[in-house]
CSV table of C-alpha atoms in Angstrom, one decimal:
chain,number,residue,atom,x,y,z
A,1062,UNK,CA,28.5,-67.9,125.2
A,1063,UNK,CA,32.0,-67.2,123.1
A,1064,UNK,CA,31.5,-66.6,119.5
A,1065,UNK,CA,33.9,-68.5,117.7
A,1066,UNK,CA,35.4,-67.9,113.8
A,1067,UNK,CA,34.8,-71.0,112.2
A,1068,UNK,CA,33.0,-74.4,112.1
A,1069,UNK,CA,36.0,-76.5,112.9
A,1070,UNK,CA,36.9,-74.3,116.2
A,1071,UNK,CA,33.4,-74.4,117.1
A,1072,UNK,CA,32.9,-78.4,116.7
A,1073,UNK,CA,36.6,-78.7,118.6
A,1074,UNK,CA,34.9,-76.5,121.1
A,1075,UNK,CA,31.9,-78.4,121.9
A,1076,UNK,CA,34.1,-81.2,121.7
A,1077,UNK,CA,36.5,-79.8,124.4
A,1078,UNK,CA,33.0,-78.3,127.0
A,1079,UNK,CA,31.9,-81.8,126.9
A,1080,UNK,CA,35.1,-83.5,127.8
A,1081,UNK,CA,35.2,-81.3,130.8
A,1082,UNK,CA,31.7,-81.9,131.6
A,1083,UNK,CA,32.4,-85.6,132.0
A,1084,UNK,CA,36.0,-85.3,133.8
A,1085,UNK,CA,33.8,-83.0,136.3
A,1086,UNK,CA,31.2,-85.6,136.6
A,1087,UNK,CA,33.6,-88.9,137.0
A,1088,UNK,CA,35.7,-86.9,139.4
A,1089,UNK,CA,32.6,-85.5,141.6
A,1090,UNK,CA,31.4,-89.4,141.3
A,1091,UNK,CA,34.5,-91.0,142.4
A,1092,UNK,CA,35.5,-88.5,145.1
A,1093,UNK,CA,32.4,-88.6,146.6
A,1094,UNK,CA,32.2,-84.7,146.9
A,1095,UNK,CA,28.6,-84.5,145.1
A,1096,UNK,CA,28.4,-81.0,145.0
A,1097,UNK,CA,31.2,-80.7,142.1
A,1098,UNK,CA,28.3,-82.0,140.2
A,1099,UNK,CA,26.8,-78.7,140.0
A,1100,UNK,CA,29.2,-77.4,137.0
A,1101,UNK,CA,27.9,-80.5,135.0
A,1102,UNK,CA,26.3,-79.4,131.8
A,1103,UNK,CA,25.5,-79.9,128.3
A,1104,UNK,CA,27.5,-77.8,125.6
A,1105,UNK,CA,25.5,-75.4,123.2
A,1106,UNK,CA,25.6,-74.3,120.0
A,1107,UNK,CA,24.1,-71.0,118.7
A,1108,UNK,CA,24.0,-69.4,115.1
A,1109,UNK,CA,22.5,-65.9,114.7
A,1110,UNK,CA,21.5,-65.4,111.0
A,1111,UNK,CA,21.3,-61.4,110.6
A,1112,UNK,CA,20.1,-61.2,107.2
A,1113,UNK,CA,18.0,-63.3,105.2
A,1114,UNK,CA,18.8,-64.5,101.7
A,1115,UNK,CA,17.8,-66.8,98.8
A,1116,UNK,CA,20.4,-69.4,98.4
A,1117,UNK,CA,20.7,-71.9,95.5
A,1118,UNK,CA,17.3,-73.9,95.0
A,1119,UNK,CA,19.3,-77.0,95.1
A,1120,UNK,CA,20.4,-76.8,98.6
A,1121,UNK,CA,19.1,-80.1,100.6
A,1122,UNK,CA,20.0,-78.5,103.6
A,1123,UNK,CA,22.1,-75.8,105.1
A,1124,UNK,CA,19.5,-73.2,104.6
A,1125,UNK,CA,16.7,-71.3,106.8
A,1126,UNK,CA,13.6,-69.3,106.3
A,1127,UNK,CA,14.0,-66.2,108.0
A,1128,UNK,CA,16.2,-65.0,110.0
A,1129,UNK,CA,16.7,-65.2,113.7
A,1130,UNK,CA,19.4,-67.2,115.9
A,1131,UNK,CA,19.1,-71.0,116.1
A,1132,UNK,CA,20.9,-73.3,118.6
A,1133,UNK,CA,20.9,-76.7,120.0
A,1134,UNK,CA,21.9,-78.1,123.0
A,1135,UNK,CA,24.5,-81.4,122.4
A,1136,UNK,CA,25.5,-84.7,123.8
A,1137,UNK,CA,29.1,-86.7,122.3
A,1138,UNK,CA,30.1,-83.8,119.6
A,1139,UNK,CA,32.8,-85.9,119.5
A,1140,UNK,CA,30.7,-88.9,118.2
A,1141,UNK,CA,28.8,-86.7,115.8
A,1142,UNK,CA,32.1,-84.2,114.6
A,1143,UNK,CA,32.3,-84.6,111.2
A,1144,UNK,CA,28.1,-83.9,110.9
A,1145,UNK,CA,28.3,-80.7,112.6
A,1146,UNK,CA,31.1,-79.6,110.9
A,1147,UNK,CA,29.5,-80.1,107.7
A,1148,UNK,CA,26.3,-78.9,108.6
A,1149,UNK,CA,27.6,-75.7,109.8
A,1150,UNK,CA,30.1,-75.1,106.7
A,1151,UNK,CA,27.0,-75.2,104.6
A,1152,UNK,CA,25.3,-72.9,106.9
A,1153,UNK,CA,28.0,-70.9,107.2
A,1154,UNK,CA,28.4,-70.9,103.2
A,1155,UNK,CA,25.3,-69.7,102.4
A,1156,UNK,CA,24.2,-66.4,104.6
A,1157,UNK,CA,26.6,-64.8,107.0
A,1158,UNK,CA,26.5,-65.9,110.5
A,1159,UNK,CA,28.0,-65.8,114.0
A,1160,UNK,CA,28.4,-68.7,115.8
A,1161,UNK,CA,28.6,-68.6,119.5
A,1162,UNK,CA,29.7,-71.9,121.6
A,1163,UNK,CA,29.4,-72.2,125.3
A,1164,UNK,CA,27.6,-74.2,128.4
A,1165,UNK,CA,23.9,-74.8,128.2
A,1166,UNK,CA,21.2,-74.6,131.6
A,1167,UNK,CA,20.9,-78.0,131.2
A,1168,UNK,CA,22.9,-80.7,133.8
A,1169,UNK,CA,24.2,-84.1,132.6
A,1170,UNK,CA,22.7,-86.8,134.3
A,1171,UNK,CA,25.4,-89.7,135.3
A,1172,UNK,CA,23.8,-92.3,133.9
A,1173,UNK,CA,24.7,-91.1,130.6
A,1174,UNK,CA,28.4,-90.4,130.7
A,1175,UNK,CA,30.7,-93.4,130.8
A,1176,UNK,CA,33.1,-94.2,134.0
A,1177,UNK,CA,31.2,-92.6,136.7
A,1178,UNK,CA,30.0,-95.4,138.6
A,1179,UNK,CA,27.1,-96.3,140.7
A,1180,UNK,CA,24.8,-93.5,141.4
A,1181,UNK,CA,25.0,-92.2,144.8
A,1182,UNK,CA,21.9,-93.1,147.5
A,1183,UNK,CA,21.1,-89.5,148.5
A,1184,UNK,CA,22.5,-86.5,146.4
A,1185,UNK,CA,20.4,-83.8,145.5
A,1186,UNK,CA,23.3,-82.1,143.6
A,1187,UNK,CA,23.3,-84.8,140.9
A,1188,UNK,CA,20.5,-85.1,138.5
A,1189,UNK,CA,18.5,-87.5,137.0
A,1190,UNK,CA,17.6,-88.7,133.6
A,1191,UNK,CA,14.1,-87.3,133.3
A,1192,UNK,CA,11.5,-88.1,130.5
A,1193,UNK,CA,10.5,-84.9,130.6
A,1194,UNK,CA,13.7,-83.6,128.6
A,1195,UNK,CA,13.0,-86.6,126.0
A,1196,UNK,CA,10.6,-86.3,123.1
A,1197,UNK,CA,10.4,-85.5,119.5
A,1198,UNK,CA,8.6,-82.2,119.4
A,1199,UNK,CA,11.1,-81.0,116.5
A,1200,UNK,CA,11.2,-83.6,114.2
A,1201,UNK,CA,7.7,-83.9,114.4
A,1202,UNK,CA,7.1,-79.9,114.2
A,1203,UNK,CA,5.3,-78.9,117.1
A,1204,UNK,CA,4.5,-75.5,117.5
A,1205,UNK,CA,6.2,-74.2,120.6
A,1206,UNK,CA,9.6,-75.9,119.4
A,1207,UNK,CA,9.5,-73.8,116.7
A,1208,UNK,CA,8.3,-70.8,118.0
A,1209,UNK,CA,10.6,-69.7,121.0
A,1210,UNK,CA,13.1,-67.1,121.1
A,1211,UNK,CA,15.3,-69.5,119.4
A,1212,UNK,CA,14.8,-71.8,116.8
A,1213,UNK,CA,16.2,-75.4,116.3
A,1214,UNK,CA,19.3,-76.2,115.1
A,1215,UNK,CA,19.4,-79.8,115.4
A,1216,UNK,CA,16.8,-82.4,115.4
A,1217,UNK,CA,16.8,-84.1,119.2
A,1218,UNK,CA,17.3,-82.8,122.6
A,1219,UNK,CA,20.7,-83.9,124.5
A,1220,UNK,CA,19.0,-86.7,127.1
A,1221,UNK,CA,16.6,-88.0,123.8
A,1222,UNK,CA,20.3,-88.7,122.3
A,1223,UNK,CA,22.4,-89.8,125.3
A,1224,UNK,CA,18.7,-92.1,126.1
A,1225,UNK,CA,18.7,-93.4,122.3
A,1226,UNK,CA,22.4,-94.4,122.5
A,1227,UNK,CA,22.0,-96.1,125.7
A,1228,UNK,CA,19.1,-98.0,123.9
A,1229,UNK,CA,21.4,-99.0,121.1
A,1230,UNK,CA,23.8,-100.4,123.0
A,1231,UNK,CA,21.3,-102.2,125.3
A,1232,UNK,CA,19.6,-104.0,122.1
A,1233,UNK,CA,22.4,-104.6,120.4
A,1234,UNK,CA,25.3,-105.4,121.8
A,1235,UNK,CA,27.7,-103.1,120.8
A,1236,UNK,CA,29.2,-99.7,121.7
A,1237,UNK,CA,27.5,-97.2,119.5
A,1238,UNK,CA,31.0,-95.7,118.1
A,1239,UNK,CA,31.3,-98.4,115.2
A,1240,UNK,CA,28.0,-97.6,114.2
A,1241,UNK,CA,28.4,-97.2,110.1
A,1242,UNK,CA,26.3,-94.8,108.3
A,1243,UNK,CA,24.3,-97.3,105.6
A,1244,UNK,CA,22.1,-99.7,107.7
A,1245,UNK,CA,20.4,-102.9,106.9
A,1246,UNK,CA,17.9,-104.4,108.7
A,1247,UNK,CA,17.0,-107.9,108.2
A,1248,UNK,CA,14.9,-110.3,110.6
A,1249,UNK,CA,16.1,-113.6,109.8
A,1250,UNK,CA,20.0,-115.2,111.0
A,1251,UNK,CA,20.6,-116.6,108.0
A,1252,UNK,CA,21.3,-112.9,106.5
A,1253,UNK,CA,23.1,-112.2,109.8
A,1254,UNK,CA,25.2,-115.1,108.6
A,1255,UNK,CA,25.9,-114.0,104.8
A,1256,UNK,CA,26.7,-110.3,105.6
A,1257,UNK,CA,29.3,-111.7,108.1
A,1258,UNK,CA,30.7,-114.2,105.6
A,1259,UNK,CA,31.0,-111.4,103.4
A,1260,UNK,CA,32.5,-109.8,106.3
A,1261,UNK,CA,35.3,-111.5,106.8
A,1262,UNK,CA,36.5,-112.4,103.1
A,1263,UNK,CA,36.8,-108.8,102.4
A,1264,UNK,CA,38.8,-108.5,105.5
A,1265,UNK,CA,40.8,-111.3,104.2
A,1266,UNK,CA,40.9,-109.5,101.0
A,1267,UNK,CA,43.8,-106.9,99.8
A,1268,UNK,CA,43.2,-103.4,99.5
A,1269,UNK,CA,39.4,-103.9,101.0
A,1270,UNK,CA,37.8,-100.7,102.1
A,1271,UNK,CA,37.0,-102.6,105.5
A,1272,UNK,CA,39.0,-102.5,108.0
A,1273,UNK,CA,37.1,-104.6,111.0
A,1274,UNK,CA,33.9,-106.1,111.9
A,1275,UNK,CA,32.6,-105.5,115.0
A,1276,UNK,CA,30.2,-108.3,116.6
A,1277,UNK,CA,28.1,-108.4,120.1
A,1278,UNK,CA,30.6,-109.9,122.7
A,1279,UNK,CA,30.0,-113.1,124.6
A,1280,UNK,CA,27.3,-115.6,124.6
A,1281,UNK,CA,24.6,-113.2,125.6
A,1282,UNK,CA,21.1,-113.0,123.8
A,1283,UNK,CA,20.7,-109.4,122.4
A,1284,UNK,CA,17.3,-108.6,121.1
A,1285,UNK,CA,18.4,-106.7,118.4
A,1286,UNK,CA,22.1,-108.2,117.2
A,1287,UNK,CA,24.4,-105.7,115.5
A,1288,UNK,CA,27.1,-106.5,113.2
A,1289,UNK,CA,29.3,-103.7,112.1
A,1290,UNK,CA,31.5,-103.7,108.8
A,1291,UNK,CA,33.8,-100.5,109.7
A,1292,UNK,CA,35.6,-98.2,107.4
A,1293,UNK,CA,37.8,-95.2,108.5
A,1294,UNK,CA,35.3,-92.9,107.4
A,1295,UNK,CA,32.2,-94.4,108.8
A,1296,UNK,CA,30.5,-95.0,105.4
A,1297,UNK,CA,30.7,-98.7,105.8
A,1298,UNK,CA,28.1,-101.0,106.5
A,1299,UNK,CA,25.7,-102.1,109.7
A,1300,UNK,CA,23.1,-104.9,109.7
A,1301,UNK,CA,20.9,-105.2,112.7
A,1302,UNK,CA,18.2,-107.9,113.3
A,1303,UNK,CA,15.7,-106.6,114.3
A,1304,UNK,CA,13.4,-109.4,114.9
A,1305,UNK,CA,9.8,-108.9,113.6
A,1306,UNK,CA,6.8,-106.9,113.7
A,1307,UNK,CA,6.6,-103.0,113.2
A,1308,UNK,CA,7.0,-102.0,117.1
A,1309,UNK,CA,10.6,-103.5,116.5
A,1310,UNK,CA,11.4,-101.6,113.6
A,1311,UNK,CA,9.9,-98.1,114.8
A,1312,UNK,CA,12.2,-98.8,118.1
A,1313,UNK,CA,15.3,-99.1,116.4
A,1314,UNK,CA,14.6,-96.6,113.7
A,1315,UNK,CA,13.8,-94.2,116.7
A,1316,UNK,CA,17.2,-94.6,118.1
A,1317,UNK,CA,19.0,-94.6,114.9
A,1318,UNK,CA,18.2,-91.4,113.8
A,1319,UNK,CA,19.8,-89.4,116.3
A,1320,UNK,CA,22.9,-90.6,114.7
A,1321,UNK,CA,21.7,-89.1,111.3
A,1322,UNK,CA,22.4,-92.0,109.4
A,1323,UNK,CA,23.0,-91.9,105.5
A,1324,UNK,CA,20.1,-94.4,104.7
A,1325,UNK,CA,18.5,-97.7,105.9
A,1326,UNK,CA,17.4,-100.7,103.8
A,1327,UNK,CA,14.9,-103.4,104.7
A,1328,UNK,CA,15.9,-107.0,103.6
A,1329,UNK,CA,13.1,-109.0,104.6
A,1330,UNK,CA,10.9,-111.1,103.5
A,1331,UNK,CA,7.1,-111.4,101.9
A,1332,UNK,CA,3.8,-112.6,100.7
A,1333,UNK,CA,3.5,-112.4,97.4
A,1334,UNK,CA,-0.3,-110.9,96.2
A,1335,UNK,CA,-0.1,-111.8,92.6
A,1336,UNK,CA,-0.9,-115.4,91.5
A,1337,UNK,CA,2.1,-114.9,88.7
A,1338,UNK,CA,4.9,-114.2,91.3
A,1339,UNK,CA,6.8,-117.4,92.5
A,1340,UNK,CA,8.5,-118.0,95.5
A,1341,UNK,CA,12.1,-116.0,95.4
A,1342,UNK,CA,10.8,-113.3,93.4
A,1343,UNK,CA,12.1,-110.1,94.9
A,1344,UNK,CA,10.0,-106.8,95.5
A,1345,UNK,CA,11.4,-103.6,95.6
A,1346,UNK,CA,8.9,-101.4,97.6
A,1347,UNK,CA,7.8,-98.1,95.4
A,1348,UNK,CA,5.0,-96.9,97.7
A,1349,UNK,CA,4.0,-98.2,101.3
A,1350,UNK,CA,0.6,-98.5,102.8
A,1351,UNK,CA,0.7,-98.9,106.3
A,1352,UNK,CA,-1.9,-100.9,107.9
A,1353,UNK,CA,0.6,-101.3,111.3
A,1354,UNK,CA,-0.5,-98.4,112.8
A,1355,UNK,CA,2.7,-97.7,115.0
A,1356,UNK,CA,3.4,-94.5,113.6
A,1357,UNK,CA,-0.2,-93.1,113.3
A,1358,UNK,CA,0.2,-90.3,116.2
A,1359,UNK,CA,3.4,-89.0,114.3
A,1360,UNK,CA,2.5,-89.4,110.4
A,1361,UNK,CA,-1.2,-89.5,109.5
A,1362,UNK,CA,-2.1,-92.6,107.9
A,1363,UNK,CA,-3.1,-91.1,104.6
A,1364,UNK,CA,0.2,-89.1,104.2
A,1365,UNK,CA,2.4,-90.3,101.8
A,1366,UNK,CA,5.5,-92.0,101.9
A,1367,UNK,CA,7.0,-91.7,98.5
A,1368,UNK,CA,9.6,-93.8,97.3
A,1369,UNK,CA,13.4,-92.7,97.5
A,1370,UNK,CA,14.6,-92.8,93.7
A,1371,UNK,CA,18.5,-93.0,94.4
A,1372,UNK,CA,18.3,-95.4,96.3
A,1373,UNK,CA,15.2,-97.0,93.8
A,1374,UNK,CA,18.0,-97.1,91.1
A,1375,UNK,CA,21.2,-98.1,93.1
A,1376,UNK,CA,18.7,-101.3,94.3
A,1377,UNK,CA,17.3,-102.3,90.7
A,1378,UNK,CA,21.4,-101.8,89.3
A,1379,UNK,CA,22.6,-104.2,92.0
A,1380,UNK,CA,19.3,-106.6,91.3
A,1381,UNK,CA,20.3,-106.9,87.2
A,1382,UNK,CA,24.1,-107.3,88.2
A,1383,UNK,CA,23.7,-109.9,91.0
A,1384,UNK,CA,21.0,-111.9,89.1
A,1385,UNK,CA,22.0,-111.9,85.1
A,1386,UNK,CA,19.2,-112.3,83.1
A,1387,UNK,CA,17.3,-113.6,85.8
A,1388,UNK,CA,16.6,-110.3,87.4
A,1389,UNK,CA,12.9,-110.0,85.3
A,1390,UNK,CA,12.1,-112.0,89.0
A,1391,UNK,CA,12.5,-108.5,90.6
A,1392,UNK,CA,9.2,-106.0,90.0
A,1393,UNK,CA,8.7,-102.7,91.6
A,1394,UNK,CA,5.3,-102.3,93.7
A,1395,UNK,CA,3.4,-101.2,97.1
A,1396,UNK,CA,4.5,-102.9,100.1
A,1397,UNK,CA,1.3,-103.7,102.9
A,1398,UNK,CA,2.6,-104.0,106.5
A,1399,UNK,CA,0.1,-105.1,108.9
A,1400,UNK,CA,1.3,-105.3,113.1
A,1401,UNK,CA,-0.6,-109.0,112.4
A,1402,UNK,CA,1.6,-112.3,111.7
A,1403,UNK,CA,-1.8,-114.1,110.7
A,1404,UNK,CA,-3.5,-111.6,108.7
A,1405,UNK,CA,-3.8,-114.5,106.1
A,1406,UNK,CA,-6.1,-116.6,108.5
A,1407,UNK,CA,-9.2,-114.0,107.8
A,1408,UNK,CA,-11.7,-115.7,106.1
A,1409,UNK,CA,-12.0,-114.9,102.4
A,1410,UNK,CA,-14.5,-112.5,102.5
A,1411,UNK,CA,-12.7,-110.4,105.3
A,1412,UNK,CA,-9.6,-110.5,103.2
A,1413,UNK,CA,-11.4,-109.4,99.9
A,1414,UNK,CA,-13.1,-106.6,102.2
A,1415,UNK,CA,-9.4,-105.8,103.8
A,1416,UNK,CA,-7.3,-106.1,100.3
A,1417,UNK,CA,-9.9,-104.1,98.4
A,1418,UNK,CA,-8.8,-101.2,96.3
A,1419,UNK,CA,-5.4,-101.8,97.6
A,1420,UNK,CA,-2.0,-102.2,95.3
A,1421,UNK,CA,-0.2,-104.2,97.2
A,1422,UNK,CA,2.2,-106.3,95.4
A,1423,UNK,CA,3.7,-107.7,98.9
A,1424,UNK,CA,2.5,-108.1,102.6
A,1425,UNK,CA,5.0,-107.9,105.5
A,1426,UNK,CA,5.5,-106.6,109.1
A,1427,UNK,CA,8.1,-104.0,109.0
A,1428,UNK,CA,9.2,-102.1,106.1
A,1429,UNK,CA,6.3,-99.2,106.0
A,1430,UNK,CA,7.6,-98.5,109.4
A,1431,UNK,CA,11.3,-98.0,107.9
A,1432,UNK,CA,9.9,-96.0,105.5
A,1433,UNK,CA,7.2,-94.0,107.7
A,1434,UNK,CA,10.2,-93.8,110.0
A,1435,UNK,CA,13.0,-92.9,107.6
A,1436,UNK,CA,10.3,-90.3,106.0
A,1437,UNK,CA,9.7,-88.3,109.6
A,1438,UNK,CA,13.3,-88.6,110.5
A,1439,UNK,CA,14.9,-87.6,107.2
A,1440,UNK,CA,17.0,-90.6,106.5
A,1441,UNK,CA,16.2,-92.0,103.3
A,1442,UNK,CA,14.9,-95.5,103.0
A,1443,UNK,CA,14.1,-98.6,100.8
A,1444,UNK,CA,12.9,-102.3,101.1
A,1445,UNK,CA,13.8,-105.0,98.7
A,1446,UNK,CA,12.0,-108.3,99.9
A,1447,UNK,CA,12.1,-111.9,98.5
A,1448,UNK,CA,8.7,-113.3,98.3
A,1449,UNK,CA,8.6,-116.7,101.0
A,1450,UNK,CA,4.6,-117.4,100.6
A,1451,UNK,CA,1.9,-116.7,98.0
A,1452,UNK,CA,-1.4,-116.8,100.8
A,1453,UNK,CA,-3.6,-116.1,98.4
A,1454,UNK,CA,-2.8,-118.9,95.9
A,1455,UNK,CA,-2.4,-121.5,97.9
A,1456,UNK,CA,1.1,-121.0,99.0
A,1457,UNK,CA,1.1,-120.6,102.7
A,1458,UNK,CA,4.9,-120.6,104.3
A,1459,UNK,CA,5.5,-124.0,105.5
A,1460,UNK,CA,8.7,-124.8,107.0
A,1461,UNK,CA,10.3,-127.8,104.8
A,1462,UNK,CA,9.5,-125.1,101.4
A,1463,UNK,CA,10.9,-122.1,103.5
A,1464,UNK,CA,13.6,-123.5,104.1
A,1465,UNK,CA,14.5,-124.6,100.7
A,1466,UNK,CA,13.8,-121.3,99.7
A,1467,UNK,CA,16.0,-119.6,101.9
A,1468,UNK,CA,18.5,-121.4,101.4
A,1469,UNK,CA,18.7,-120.6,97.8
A,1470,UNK,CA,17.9,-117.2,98.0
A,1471,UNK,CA,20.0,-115.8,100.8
A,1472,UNK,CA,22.9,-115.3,99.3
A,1473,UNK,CA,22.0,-113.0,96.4
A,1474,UNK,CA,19.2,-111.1,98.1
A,1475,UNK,CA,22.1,-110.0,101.0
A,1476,UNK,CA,24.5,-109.5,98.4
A,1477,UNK,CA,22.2,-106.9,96.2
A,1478,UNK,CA,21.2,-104.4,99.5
A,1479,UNK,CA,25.4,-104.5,100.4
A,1480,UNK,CA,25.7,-103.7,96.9
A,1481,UNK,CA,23.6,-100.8,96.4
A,1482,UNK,CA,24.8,-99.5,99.6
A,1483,UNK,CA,28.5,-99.7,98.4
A,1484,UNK,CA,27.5,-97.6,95.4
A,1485,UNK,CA,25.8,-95.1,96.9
A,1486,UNK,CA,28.4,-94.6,100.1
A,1487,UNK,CA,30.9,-93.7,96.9
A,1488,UNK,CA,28.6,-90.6,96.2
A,1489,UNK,CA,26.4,-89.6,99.1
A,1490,UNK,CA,25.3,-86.8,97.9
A,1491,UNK,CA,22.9,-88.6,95.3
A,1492,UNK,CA,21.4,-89.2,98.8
A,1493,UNK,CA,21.0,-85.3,100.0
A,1494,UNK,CA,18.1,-84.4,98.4
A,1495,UNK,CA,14.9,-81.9,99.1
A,1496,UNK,CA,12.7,-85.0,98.6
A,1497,UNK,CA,12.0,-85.5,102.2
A,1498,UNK,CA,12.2,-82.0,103.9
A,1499,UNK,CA,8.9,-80.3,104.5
A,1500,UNK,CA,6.5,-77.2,103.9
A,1501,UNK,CA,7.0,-75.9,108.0
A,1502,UNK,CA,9.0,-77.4,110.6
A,1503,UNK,CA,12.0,-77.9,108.8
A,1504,UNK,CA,15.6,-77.9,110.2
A,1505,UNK,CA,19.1,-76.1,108.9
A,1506,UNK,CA,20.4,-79.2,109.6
A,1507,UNK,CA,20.1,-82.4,107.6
């Protein structure tokens, strides 16, 4: 490996390994001389911190606890340039390092580089994708990730990126390159519908900070739908559907990451637990307690997932602007997710015995897994939910009042998460805090 003198030539360098990688691969591919593929590899990154220093106790991230040399091998540095460049400055700024670039061991399997065409029937020289190569041993601290000769830059492996990307794009309809950096995540077309209206006036509108929205092509049926509002800088806005139920919402959330989003929102909605709410109130989740059990293998299910503040207050700001004196409807509280639609249907007893000793203000399907998600991954996270259906009160959610409800509430509820994602893209750095880095297993890297 070459050391290099700076972040930028090292990021330019990845940038450049990788583009060769692919030329080799395409032209091996298309030639049909298989053995070229043998010089098809992923670029690496190395930094070798000498000596150890304190830095400034403020630092969210650029910082290390002993010494030692820490790499990562990368897929599409192009796609993630501006990241690693930042993330090395503030390396770089706080001990003195050297910072070596070269080719890694490991070979770049076809399937993920773009424009090499069908795989070949019989050629041992080109590899495959293997599951072997994809897990999440460092975001989730395992010991021998962290124990090696060298120590982790970066959070994910090169095929658990190139596979999450592919994933992306297969559930949502859309190359991943307009991906924005503030997500929202809604399960209902009728939000789909007001972000894109919103969309496209601010398009129409003079001196907008948007400069496209991207949509999924064509009449196909994506499971996820994404709908990108672009800026040059990437800070604009994304809104998937994600459909319901916390299996979705740990899927997407798992692919996401790699991209190190700024932060993700839930706009969803809600049954309401107190017999004073009415239908429309909104809930802006403070603390989560996860009955959905998705994430139980990663995050024990009585660790906590504390609120974000900053995005807490950006939420509530947008809530009292949107709504006027009518944003008293809005109340902070825990948010219950449950993997079952028709936990209501218990019978009274079971749900006394199930509801007992909890705080739940709200019941829904998906936004402790954002959180638990967003809390393991390091991407901060919220949920502001409209209330649909008081269960307990006898309110269930029948169609002709849902829909009346929705149709009044839409609007505003879309409008507050776009909002408070616009304020906090002008400052991002309210978002870079130490709040959800950990005692061990903790990354230079944000």
């Amino acid at each position: 490996m070459d050391v290099v003198g700076s972040a930028h030539v090292a990021v330019d360098t990845l940038i450049e390994l990788y583009e060769v990688s692919c030329e080799r691969a395409r032209d091996a591919m298309s030639s049909g001389d298989y053995a070229r593929y043998e010089d098809v590899y992923y670029p690496k990154l190395s930094v070798t911190i000498d000596d150890w220093v304190p830095v400034d106790r403020s630092e969210p991230f650029g910082y290390v606890d002993e010494s030692g040399v820490y790499s990562a091998e990368l897929s599409r540095p192009d796609l993630m340039a501006p990241y690693l460049r930042a993330q090395l400055e503030a390396l770089t700024g706080n001990y003195e390092c050297v910072i070596r670039v070269g080719y890694s061991d490991t070979r770049i399997p076809p399937e993920y580089i773009r424009g090499t065409g069908t795989r070949p029937a019989n050629a041992p020289s080109v590899p495959r994708p293997t599951l072997d190569e994809v897990h999440d041993a460092i975001i989730d601290g395992h010991w021998d990730a962290f124990h090696g000769n060298e120590k982790p830059l970066f959070h994910f492996g090169p095929q658990r990126f190139d596979l999450a990307l592919a994933r992306l794009e297969h559930y949502t309809g859309i190359q991943v390159e307009s991906l924005q950096k503030y997500i929202l995540f809604t399960n209902y077309d009728m939000h789909v519908t007001e972000f894109v209206k919103f969309g496209e006036s601010e398009l129409a509108r003079e001196g907008s900070r948007y400069t496209r929205l991207v949509t999924p092509e064509g009449n196909a049926k994506y499971q996820m739908p994404r709908y990108d509002l672009v800026t040059e800088d990437g800070d604009g806005i994304t809104m998937i559907n994600i459909g319901v139920g916390p299996s979705n919402a740990k899927t997407i959330t798992d692919s996401l990451a790699v991209l190190r989003p700024e932060a993700w929102i839930m706009i969803g909605h809600c049954a309401g637990m107190d017999a004073r709410m009415r239908i429309g109130d909104l809930i802006l989740g403070n603390a989560y307690e996860r009955k959905d059990s998705v994430l139980d293998e990663h995050i024990r299910p009585d660790s906590p997932i504390p609120a974000v503040p900053e995005i807490q207050r950006t939420l509530e700001k947008a809530v009292s602007k949107i709504y006027g004196q009518d944003s008293a409807l809005m109340r902070t509280g825990t948010v219950l997710s449950t993997g079952d639609r028709n936990w209501e249907w218990k019978t009274p007893q079971d749900l006394w015995e199930w509801l007992r000793g909890s705080t739940a203000a709200a019941v829904d399907m998906e936004s402790c897994t954002i959180a638990a998600n967003g809390y393991r991954y390091r991407v901060p996270y919220g949920a502001l939910l409209a209330v649909s259906d008081l269960p307990l009160h006898a309110v269930p959610k029948l169609p002709a009042a849902a829909q009346a409800f929705y149709s009044n509430s839409k609007e505003a509820h879309v409008m507050c998460a776009v909002r408070a994602m616009e304020k906090l893209a002008k400052n991002p750095q309210r978002l870079r805090t130490r709040k959800l880095r950990r005692t061990i297993g903790e990354l230079p890297f944000r």
